Structures are given as structure tokens and as C-alpha cells.
PDB file of C-alpha atoms in Angstrom:
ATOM      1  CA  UNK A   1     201.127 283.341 159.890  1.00 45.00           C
ATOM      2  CA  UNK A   2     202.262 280.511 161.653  1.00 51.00           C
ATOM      3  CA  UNK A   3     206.418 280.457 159.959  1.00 49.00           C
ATOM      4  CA  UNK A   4     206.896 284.338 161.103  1.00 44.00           C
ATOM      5  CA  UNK A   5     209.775 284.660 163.419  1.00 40.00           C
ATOM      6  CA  UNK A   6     210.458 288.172 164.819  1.00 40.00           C
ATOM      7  CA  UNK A   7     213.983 290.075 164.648  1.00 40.00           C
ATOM      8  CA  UNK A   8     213.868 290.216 167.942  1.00 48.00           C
ATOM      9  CA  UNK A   9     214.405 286.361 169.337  1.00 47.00           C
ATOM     10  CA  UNK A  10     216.736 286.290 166.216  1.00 46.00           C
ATOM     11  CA  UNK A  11     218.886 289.018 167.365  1.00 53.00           C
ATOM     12  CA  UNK A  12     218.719 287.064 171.324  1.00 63.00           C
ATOM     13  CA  UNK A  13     219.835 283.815 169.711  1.00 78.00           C
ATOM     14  CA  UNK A  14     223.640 285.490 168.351  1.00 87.00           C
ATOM     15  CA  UNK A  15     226.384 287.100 170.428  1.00 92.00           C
ATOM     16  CA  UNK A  16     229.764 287.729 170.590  1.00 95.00           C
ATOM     17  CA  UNK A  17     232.104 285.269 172.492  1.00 94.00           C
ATOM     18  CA  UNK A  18     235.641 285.630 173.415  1.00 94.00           C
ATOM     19  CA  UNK A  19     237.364 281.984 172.427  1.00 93.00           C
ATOM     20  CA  UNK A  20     240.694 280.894 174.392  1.00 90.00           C
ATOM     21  CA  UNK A  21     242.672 278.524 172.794  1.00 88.00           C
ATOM     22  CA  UNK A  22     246.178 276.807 173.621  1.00 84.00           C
ATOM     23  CA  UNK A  23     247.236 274.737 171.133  1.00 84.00           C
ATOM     24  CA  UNK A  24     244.155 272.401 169.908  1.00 88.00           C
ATOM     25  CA  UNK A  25     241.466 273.303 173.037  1.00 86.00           C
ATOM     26  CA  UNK A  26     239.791 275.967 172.170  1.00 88.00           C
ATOM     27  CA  UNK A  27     237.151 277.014 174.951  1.00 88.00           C
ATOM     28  CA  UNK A  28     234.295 280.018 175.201  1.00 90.00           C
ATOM     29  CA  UNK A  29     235.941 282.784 177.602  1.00 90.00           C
ATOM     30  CA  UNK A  30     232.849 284.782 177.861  1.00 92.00           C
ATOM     31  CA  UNK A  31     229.900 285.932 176.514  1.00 93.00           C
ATOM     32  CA  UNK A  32     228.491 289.248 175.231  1.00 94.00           C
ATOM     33  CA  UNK A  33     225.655 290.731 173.617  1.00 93.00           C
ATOM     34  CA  UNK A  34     227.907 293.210 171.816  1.00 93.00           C
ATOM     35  CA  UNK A  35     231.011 293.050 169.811  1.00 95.00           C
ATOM     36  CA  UNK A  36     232.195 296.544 171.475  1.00 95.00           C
ATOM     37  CA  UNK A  37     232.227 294.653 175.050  1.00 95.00           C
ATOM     38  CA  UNK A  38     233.390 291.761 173.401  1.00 95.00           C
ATOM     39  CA  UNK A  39     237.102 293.601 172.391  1.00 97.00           C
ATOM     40  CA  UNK A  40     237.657 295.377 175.565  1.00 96.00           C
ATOM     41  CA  UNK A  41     237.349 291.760 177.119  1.00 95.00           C
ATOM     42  CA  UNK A  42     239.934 290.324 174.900  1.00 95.00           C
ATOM     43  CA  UNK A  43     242.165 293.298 175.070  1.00 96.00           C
ATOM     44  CA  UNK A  44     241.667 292.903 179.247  1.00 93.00           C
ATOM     45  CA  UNK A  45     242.617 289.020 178.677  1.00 91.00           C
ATOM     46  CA  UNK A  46     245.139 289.789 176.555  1.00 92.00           C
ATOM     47  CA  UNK A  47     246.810 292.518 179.203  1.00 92.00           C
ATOM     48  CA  UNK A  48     246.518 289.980 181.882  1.00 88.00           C
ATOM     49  CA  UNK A  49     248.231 287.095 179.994  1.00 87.00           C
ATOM     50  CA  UNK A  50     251.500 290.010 179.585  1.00 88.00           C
ATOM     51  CA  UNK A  51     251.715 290.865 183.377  1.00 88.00           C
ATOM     52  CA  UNK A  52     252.007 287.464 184.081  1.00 84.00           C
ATOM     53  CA  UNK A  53     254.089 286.613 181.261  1.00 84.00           C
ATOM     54  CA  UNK A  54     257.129 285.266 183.398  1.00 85.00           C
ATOM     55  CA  UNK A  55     254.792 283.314 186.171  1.00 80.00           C
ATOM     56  CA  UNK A  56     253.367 281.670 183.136  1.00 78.00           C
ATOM     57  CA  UNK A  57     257.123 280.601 181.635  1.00 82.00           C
ATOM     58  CA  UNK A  58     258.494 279.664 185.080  1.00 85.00           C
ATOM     59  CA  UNK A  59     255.138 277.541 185.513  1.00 79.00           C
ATOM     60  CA  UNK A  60     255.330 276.264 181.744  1.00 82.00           C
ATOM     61  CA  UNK A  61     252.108 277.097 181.028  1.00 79.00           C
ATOM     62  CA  UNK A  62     251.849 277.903 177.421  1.00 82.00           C
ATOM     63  CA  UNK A  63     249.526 281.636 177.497  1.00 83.00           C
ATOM     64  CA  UNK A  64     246.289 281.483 175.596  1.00 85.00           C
ATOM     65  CA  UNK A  65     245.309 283.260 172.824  1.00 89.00           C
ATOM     66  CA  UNK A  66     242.445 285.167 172.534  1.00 92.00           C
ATOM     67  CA  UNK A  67     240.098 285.873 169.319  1.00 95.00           C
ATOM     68  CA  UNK A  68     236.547 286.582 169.927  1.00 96.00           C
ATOM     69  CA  UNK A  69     233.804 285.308 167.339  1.00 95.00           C
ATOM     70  CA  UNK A  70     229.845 285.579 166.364  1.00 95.00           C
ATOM     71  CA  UNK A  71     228.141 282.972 168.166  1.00 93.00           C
ATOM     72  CA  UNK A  72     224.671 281.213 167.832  1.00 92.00           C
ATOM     73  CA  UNK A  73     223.430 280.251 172.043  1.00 87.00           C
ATOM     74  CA  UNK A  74     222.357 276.730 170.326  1.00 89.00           C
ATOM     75  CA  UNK A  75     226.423 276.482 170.114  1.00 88.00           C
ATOM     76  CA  UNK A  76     227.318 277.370 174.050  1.00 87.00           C
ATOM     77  CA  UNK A  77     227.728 274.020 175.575  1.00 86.00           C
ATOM     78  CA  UNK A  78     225.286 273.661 178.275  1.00 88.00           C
ATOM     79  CA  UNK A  79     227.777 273.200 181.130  1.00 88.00           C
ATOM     80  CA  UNK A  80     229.454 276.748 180.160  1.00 87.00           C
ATOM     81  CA  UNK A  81     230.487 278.974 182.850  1.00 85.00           C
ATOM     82  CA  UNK A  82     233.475 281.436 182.185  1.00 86.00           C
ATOM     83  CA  UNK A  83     237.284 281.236 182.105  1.00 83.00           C
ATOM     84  CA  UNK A  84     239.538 283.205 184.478  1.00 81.00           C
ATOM     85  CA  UNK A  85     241.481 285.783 182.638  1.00 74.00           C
ATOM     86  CA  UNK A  86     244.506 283.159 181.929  1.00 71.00           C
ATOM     87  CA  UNK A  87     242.436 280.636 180.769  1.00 64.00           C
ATOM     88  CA  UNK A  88     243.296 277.538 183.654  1.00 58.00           C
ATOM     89  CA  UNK A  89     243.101 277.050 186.986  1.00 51.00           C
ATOM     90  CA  UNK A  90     245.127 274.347 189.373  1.00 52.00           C
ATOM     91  CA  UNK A  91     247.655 274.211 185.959  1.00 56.00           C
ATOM     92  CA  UNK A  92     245.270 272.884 184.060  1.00 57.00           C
ATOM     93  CA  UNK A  93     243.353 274.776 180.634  1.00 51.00           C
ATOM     94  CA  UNK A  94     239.864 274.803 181.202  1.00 51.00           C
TER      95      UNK A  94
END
């Protein structure tokens, strides 16, 4: 059966990313292969982003928001690597 594809590959294909957007941008925080490891990343984020609450208004840098989503691999850019916990570096989103 040449069409067959197994569960397996299927299941490697899909993951859970955490998104960080600020405003418009919207980039791919990180990756996981679980939705469980997904949340604790965005709740870790999301912790960081309130301890520096006051650097980011004094910088006015807007904070990111986090959401994390189901994610297909063919839709990770190919020049991905992963955000810092806020979400820019140098004052600049990334």
C-alpha cells in the first residue's frame, strides 16, 4: 500500500507552540511536543513579563502576550530559534 501513512510521523509533524505577540507581530516563543509543557511555559512567560512590569513601562516597551496554539512543523519558519522570556532583545520584538 503505497498511500499508507503511519500515526506515528503524523503525530511528529503537530506540536504545541507558545505565540508572542505585541500588537500585529506575532512570533513562535517555543516549541513543545505536549500541550501540558506548553502552559507551564506560558504561565513562566507570563510571570516574567509581571516582575518586570515597571522596567518594561520605564523602557516603553509594550509586554507581550502570550497564547500558545497547535502547530503543524511545515508552519515553523525555517530560521526559528526561540524568544527570551520578554519577547525582544536590544529594545527590539523579535
Amino acid at each position: 500500500m503505497d498511500g499508507v501513512v503511519s500515526l506515528s510521523s503524523v503525530r511528529e509533524d503537530r506540536f504545541w507552540a507558545v505565540v508572542a505577540s505585541i500588537g500585529r507581530q506575532r512570533r513562535i516563543a517555543e516549541i513543545f511536543a505536549n500541550r501540558d509543557a506548553a502552559l507551564a511555559d506560558r504561565a513562566w512567560r507570563e510571570q516574567q513579563v509581571r516582575a518586570y512590569a515597571s522596567f518594561l513601562r520605564s523602557t516603553r516597551q509594550p509586554p507581550p502576550n502570550y497564547s500558545v496554539e497547535p502547530m503543524r512543523r511545515a508552519d515553523l519558519p525555517k530560521t526559528w530559534r526561540p524568544l527570551p522570556a520578554l519577547g525582544f532583545l536590544r529594545g527590539q520584538f523579535i
